[in-house]
């Protein structure tokens, strides 16, 4: 009678030990094994200019996307694959606190290039371009969307024109300043 009782106690003790062990390791299991989710892609290099970019780029667009009044740009990239470029004119640049020369311009669109590299390969990318118009009150910036250029698996799919009723937005100067603080101000290459 002692033999079977001892083996039952031993089995119950082993099961209880295994349960306690599993319950104590489970909360730290992710830390022990490491995080398996990859880091989201980041923009490693970006170019906006009136002439084709030098070097090798993952994505390049050449189209009527450069306004003659634009001097600089800021950008925003979301991990879902949307790169938004905001072209900035001289008035907006001055309102942000940067010194710039006055340029004579008409607000015409000219041919330009956008090129961008990422820290890893993207399956899909949309490049959306907005251009600024200085506001008269100095507190807001008026933006007009020029369009969206789409890529899938590294291949150019096409241009999508913005809807006429949603191709503009008014941003507070502080929102633009926040973008400048996040990605820096980049000057348009006009060589």
PDB file of C-alpha atoms in Angstrom:
ATOM      1  CA  UNK A   1       0.000   0.000   0.000  1.00  0.00           C
ATOM      2  CA  UNK A   2       2.888   2.352   0.620  1.00  0.00           C
ATOM      3  CA  UNK A   3       4.312   1.766  -2.884  1.00  0.00           C
ATOM      4  CA  UNK A   4       1.333   3.088  -4.929  1.00  0.00           C
ATOM      5  CA  UNK A   5       0.752   5.979  -2.535  1.00  0.00           C
ATOM      6  CA  UNK A   6       4.381   7.072  -2.785  1.00  0.00           C
ATOM      7  CA  UNK A   7       4.239   7.007  -6.606  1.00  0.00           C
ATOM      8  CA  UNK A   8       0.999   9.065  -6.625  1.00  0.00           C
ATOM      9  CA  UNK A   9       2.537  11.644  -4.313  1.00  0.00           C
ATOM     10  CA  UNK A  10       5.639  11.716  -6.494  1.00  0.00           C
ATOM     11  CA  UNK A  11       3.576  12.170  -9.690  1.00  0.00           C
ATOM     12  CA  UNK A  12       1.441  14.891  -8.102  1.00  0.00           C
ATOM     13  CA  UNK A  13       4.590  16.624  -6.835  1.00  0.00           C
ATOM     14  CA  UNK A  14       6.162  16.520 -10.303  1.00  0.00           C
ATOM     15  CA  UNK A  15       2.975  17.846 -11.940  1.00  0.00           C
ATOM     16  CA  UNK A  16       2.691  20.647  -9.374  1.00  0.00           C
ATOM     17  CA  UNK A  17       6.370  21.528  -9.904  1.00  0.00           C
ATOM     18  CA  UNK A  18       5.891  21.621 -13.704  1.00  0.00           C
ATOM     19  CA  UNK A  19       2.788  23.859 -13.371  1.00  0.00           C
ATOM     20  CA  UNK A  20       4.604  26.270 -11.044  1.00  0.00           C
ATOM     21  CA  UNK A  21       7.618  26.305 -13.383  1.00  0.00           C
ATOM     22  CA  UNK A  22       5.488  27.058 -16.483  1.00  0.00           C
ATOM     23  CA  UNK A  23       3.503  29.762 -14.685  1.00  0.00           C
ATOM     24  CA  UNK A  24       6.657  31.448 -13.421  1.00  0.00           C
ATOM     25  CA  UNK A  25       8.451  31.450 -16.807  1.00  0.00           C
ATOM     26  CA  UNK A  26       5.507  32.484 -18.995  1.00  0.00           C
ATOM     27  CA  UNK A  27       5.548  36.246 -18.163  1.00  0.00           C
ATOM     28  CA  UNK A  28       9.259  36.493 -19.023  1.00  0.00           C
ATOM     29  CA  UNK A  29       9.168  34.143 -22.000  1.00  0.00           C
ATOM     30  CA  UNK A  30       8.954  36.985 -24.529  1.00  0.00           C
ATOM     31  CA  UNK A  31      11.934  38.717 -22.908  1.00  0.00           C
ATOM     32  CA  UNK A  32      13.915  35.472 -22.824  1.00  0.00           C
ATOM     33  CA  UNK A  33      13.211  34.680 -26.473  1.00  0.00           C
ATOM     34  CA  UNK A  34      13.485  38.257 -27.736  1.00  0.00           C
ATOM     35  CA  UNK A  35      11.024  40.249 -29.787  1.00  0.00           C
ATOM     36  CA  UNK A  36      10.466  38.615 -33.164  1.00  0.00           C
ATOM     37  CA  UNK A  37       8.622  41.507 -34.803  1.00  0.00           C
ATOM     38  CA  UNK A  38      10.897  43.342 -37.244  1.00  0.00           C
ATOM     39  CA  UNK A  39      11.530  47.048 -36.911  1.00  0.00           C
ATOM     40  CA  UNK A  40       9.434  49.220 -39.220  1.00  0.00           C
ATOM     41  CA  UNK A  41      11.235  50.635 -42.254  1.00  0.00           C
ATOM     42  CA  UNK A  42      12.732  54.121 -42.068  1.00  0.00           C
ATOM     43  CA  UNK A  43      13.712  56.651 -44.695  1.00  0.00           C
ATOM     44  CA  UNK A  44      17.512  56.538 -45.002  1.00  0.00           C
ATOM     45  CA  UNK A  45      17.895  59.061 -47.850  1.00  0.00           C
ATOM     46  CA  UNK A  46      15.573  61.380 -49.764  1.00  0.00           C
ATOM     47  CA  UNK A  47      16.070  63.675 -52.752  1.00  0.00           C
ATOM     48  CA  UNK A  48      13.836  66.319 -54.312  1.00  0.00           C
ATOM     49  CA  UNK A  49      15.190  68.347 -57.179  1.00  0.00           C
ATOM     50  CA  UNK A  50      14.884  69.628 -60.719  1.00  0.00           C
ATOM     51  CA  UNK A  51      17.498  67.256 -62.152  1.00  0.00           C
ATOM     52  CA  UNK A  52      17.724  63.466 -61.926  1.00  0.00           C
ATOM     53  CA  UNK A  53      19.362  62.192 -58.733  1.00  0.00           C
ATOM     54  CA  UNK A  54      22.799  60.598 -58.765  1.00  0.00           C
ATOM     55  CA  UNK A  55      23.373  57.135 -57.370  1.00  0.00           C
ATOM     56  CA  UNK A  56      21.142  54.145 -56.729  1.00  0.00           C
ATOM     57  CA  UNK A  57      17.649  54.672 -55.316  1.00  0.00           C
ATOM     58  CA  UNK A  58      14.922  52.196 -54.378  1.00  0.00           C
ATOM     59  CA  UNK A  59      12.125  54.476 -55.638  1.00  0.00           C
ATOM     60  CA  UNK A  60      12.350  57.341 -58.128  1.00  0.00           C
ATOM     61  CA  UNK A  61       9.599  59.524 -59.600  1.00  0.00           C
ATOM     62  CA  UNK A  62      10.068  62.053 -62.386  1.00  0.00           C
ATOM     63  CA  UNK A  63       6.971  64.138 -63.144  1.00  0.00           C
ATOM     64  CA  UNK A  64       5.441  67.604 -62.893  1.00  0.00           C
ATOM     65  CA  UNK A  65       5.782  67.732 -59.130  1.00  0.00           C
ATOM     66  CA  UNK A  66       8.015  70.691 -58.396  1.00  0.00           C
ATOM     67  CA  UNK A  67       6.512  74.135 -57.941  1.00  0.00           C
ATOM     68  CA  UNK A  68       8.773  77.037 -58.904  1.00  0.00           C
ATOM     69  CA  UNK A  69       8.056  78.868 -55.598  1.00  0.00           C
ATOM     70  CA  UNK A  70       9.141  75.889 -53.466  1.00  0.00           C
ATOM     71  CA  UNK A  71      12.516  76.232 -51.761  1.00  0.00           C
ATOM     72  CA  UNK A  72      12.615  73.412 -49.218  1.00  0.00           C
ATOM     73  CA  UNK A  73      10.614  70.406 -48.055  1.00  0.00           C
ATOM     74  CA  UNK A  74       9.799  68.276 -45.065  1.00  0.00           C
ATOM     75  CA  UNK A  75       8.447  64.752 -45.133  1.00  0.00           C
ATOM     76  CA  UNK A  76       6.540  62.241 -43.084  1.00  0.00           C
ATOM     77  CA  UNK A  77       6.649  58.455 -43.502  1.00  0.00           C
ATOM     78  CA  UNK A  78       4.158  56.018 -42.036  1.00  0.00           C
ATOM     79  CA  UNK A  79       5.050  52.307 -41.660  1.00  0.00           C
ATOM     80  CA  UNK A  80       1.971  51.492 -43.777  1.00  0.00           C
ATOM     81  CA  UNK A  81       3.939  52.694 -46.806  1.00  0.00           C
ATOM     82  CA  UNK A  82       2.914  56.330 -47.323  1.00  0.00           C
ATOM     83  CA  UNK A  83       5.643  58.930 -47.814  1.00  0.00           C
ATOM     84  CA  UNK A  84       4.192  62.437 -47.708  1.00  0.00           C
ATOM     85  CA  UNK A  85       6.387  65.279 -48.977  1.00  0.00           C
ATOM     86  CA  UNK A  86       5.476  68.880 -48.173  1.00  0.00           C
ATOM     87  CA  UNK A  87       7.133  71.455 -50.445  1.00  0.00           C
ATOM     88  CA  UNK A  88       7.650  74.764 -48.628  1.00  0.00           C
ATOM     89  CA  UNK A  89       7.754  78.231 -50.184  1.00  0.00           C
ATOM     90  CA  UNK A  90       9.815  81.238 -49.026  1.00  0.00           C
ATOM     91  CA  UNK A  91       7.016  82.796 -46.959  1.00  0.00           C
ATOM     92  CA  UNK A  92       6.417  79.589 -45.015  1.00  0.00           C
ATOM     93  CA  UNK A  93      10.142  79.129 -44.509  1.00  0.00           C
ATOM     94  CA  UNK A  94      10.418  82.649 -43.064  1.00  0.00           C
ATOM     95  CA  UNK A  95       7.380  82.039 -40.815  1.00  0.00           C
ATOM     96  CA  UNK A  96       9.195  78.948 -39.477  1.00  0.00           C
ATOM     97  CA  UNK A  97      12.152  81.143 -38.529  1.00  0.00           C
ATOM     98  CA  UNK A  98      14.545  80.345 -41.377  1.00  0.00           C
ATOM     99  CA  UNK A  99      16.256  83.057 -43.378  1.00  0.00           C
ATOM    100  CA  UNK A 100      15.804  82.898 -47.123  1.00  0.00           C
ATOM    101  CA  UNK A 101      16.148  85.073 -50.173  1.00  0.00           C
ATOM    102  CA  UNK A 102      13.124  86.429 -51.972  1.00  0.00           C
ATOM    103  CA  UNK A 103      12.592  84.621 -55.229  1.00  0.00           C
ATOM    104  CA  UNK A 104      10.498  85.636 -58.178  1.00  0.00           C
ATOM    105  CA  UNK A 105       8.043  82.895 -59.038  1.00  0.00           C
ATOM    106  CA  UNK A 106       4.619  82.409 -60.555  1.00  0.00           C
ATOM    107  CA  UNK A 107       3.470  79.256 -58.773  1.00  0.00           C
ATOM    108  CA  UNK A 108       3.893  77.113 -61.899  1.00  0.00           C
ATOM    109  CA  UNK A 109       4.510  73.388 -61.754  1.00  0.00           C
ATOM    110  CA  UNK A 110       7.690  72.156 -63.361  1.00  0.00           C
ATOM    111  CA  UNK A 111       9.310  68.818 -63.941  1.00  0.00           C
ATOM    112  CA  UNK A 112      11.091  67.434 -60.896  1.00  0.00           C
ATOM    113  CA  UNK A 113      12.357  64.252 -59.312  1.00  0.00           C
ATOM    114  CA  UNK A 114      11.798  62.538 -55.987  1.00  0.00           C
ATOM    115  CA  UNK A 115      14.038  59.653 -55.004  1.00  0.00           C
ATOM    116  CA  UNK A 116      14.016  57.767 -51.735  1.00  0.00           C
ATOM    117  CA  UNK A 117      15.800  54.887 -50.023  1.00  0.00           C
ATOM    118  CA  UNK A 118      14.538  52.913 -47.051  1.00  0.00           C
ATOM    119  CA  UNK A 119      16.225  50.823 -44.375  1.00  0.00           C
ATOM    120  CA  UNK A 120      14.513  47.730 -45.809  1.00  0.00           C
ATOM    121  CA  UNK A 121      12.573  46.607 -48.849  1.00  0.00           C
ATOM    122  CA  UNK A 122       8.966  47.815 -49.113  1.00  0.00           C
ATOM    123  CA  UNK A 123       6.216  45.840 -50.828  1.00  0.00           C
ATOM    124  CA  UNK A 124       4.091  48.921 -51.497  1.00  0.00           C
ATOM    125  CA  UNK A 125       4.743  52.652 -51.407  1.00  0.00           C
ATOM    126  CA  UNK A 126       2.683  55.756 -52.102  1.00  0.00           C
ATOM    127  CA  UNK A 127       4.494  59.075 -52.481  1.00  0.00           C
ATOM    128  CA  UNK A 128       2.095  61.969 -51.881  1.00  0.00           C
ATOM    129  CA  UNK A 129       3.262  65.517 -52.650  1.00  0.00           C
ATOM    130  CA  UNK A 130       1.795  68.723 -51.227  1.00  0.00           C
ATOM    131  CA  UNK A 131       2.966  72.254 -51.975  1.00  0.00           C
ATOM    132  CA  UNK A 132       2.582  75.206 -49.609  1.00  0.00           C
ATOM    133  CA  UNK A 133       1.172  78.654 -50.103  1.00  0.00           C
ATOM    134  CA  UNK A 134       2.070  81.208 -47.447  1.00  0.00           C
ATOM    135  CA  UNK A 135      -0.907  82.395 -45.490  1.00  0.00           C
ATOM    136  CA  UNK A 136      -1.478  86.078 -44.898  1.00  0.00           C
ATOM    137  CA  UNK A 137      -1.991  85.704 -41.130  1.00  0.00           C
ATOM    138  CA  UNK A 138       1.387  84.006 -40.514  1.00  0.00           C
ATOM    139  CA  UNK A 139      -0.200  81.347 -38.257  1.00  0.00           C
ATOM    140  CA  UNK A 140      -1.334  78.797 -40.823  1.00  0.00           C
ATOM    141  CA  UNK A 141       0.044  77.226 -43.978  1.00  0.00           C
ATOM    142  CA  UNK A 142      -2.209  76.413 -46.903  1.00  0.00           C
ATOM    143  CA  UNK A 143      -1.230  73.225 -48.774  1.00  0.00           C
ATOM    144  CA  UNK A 144      -2.426  71.962 -52.157  1.00  0.00           C
ATOM    145  CA  UNK A 145      -2.020  68.285 -53.052  1.00  0.00           C
ATOM    146  CA  UNK A 146      -0.268  67.635 -56.359  1.00  0.00           C
ATOM    147  CA  UNK A 147      -1.016  63.914 -56.419  1.00  0.00           C
ATOM    148  CA  UNK A 148       0.135  60.460 -55.422  1.00  0.00           C
ATOM    149  CA  UNK A 149       2.595  58.151 -57.157  1.00  0.00           C
ATOM    150  CA  UNK A 150       2.200  54.429 -56.382  1.00  0.00           C
ATOM    151  CA  UNK A 151       4.681  51.557 -56.376  1.00  0.00           C
ATOM    152  CA  UNK A 152       4.118  47.835 -55.808  1.00  0.00           C
ATOM    153  CA  UNK A 153       7.048  45.428 -55.371  1.00  0.00           C
ATOM    154  CA  UNK A 154       9.445  48.156 -56.492  1.00  0.00           C
ATOM    155  CA  UNK A 155       7.628  48.780 -59.789  1.00  0.00           C
ATOM    156  CA  UNK A 156       5.918  52.037 -60.667  1.00  0.00           C
ATOM    157  CA  UNK A 157       2.154  51.532 -60.954  1.00  0.00           C
ATOM    158  CA  UNK A 158       0.963  55.035 -61.778  1.00  0.00           C
ATOM    159  CA  UNK A 159      -0.116  58.505 -60.812  1.00  0.00           C
ATOM    160  CA  UNK A 160      -3.344  59.182 -58.945  1.00  0.00           C
ATOM    161  CA  UNK A 161      -4.740  62.697 -59.119  1.00  0.00           C
ATOM    162  CA  UNK A 162      -6.188  64.064 -55.904  1.00  0.00           C
ATOM    163  CA  UNK A 163      -9.960  64.470 -55.655  1.00  0.00           C
ATOM    164  CA  UNK A 164     -10.853  68.072 -56.440  1.00  0.00           C
ATOM    165  CA  UNK A 165     -12.815  68.521 -53.204  1.00  0.00           C
ATOM    166  CA  UNK A 166     -10.031  67.127 -50.972  1.00  0.00           C
ATOM    167  CA  UNK A 167      -6.851  68.453 -52.569  1.00  0.00           C
ATOM    168  CA  UNK A 168      -6.177  71.177 -50.007  1.00  0.00           C
ATOM    169  CA  UNK A 169      -5.555  71.530 -46.284  1.00  0.00           C
ATOM    170  CA  UNK A 170      -4.769  74.237 -43.791  1.00  0.00           C
ATOM    171  CA  UNK A 171      -2.107  73.322 -41.230  1.00  0.00           C
ATOM    172  CA  UNK A 172      -1.188  75.304 -38.170  1.00  0.00           C
ATOM    173  CA  UNK A 173       2.390  76.591 -38.307  1.00  0.00           C
ATOM    174  CA  UNK A 174       3.164  74.570 -35.157  1.00  0.00           C
ATOM    175  CA  UNK A 175       2.203  71.332 -36.947  1.00  0.00           C
ATOM    176  CA  UNK A 176       4.635  72.189 -39.760  1.00  0.00           C
ATOM    177  CA  UNK A 177       7.289  73.097 -37.171  1.00  0.00           C
ATOM    178  CA  UNK A 178       6.776  69.670 -35.531  1.00  0.00           C
ATOM    179  CA  UNK A 179       7.455  67.951 -38.881  1.00  0.00           C
ATOM    180  CA  UNK A 180      10.592  70.064 -39.300  1.00  0.00           C
ATOM    181  CA  UNK A 181      11.754  68.974 -35.834  1.00  0.00           C
ATOM    182  CA  UNK A 182      11.126  65.296 -36.657  1.00  0.00           C
ATOM    183  CA  UNK A 183      12.807  65.011 -40.076  1.00  0.00           C
ATOM    184  CA  UNK A 184      14.683  68.280 -40.511  1.00  0.00           C
ATOM    185  CA  UNK A 185      14.349  70.855 -43.254  1.00  0.00           C
ATOM    186  CA  UNK A 186      15.677  69.761 -46.642  1.00  0.00           C
ATOM    187  CA  UNK A 187      16.456  72.187 -49.439  1.00  0.00           C
ATOM    188  CA  UNK A 188      15.339  71.438 -52.977  1.00  0.00           C
ATOM    189  CA  UNK A 189      18.183  70.702 -55.369  1.00  0.00           C
ATOM    190  CA  UNK A 190      17.899  73.208 -58.250  1.00  0.00           C
ATOM    191  CA  UNK A 191      21.180  72.589 -60.086  1.00  0.00           C
TER     192      UNK A 191
END
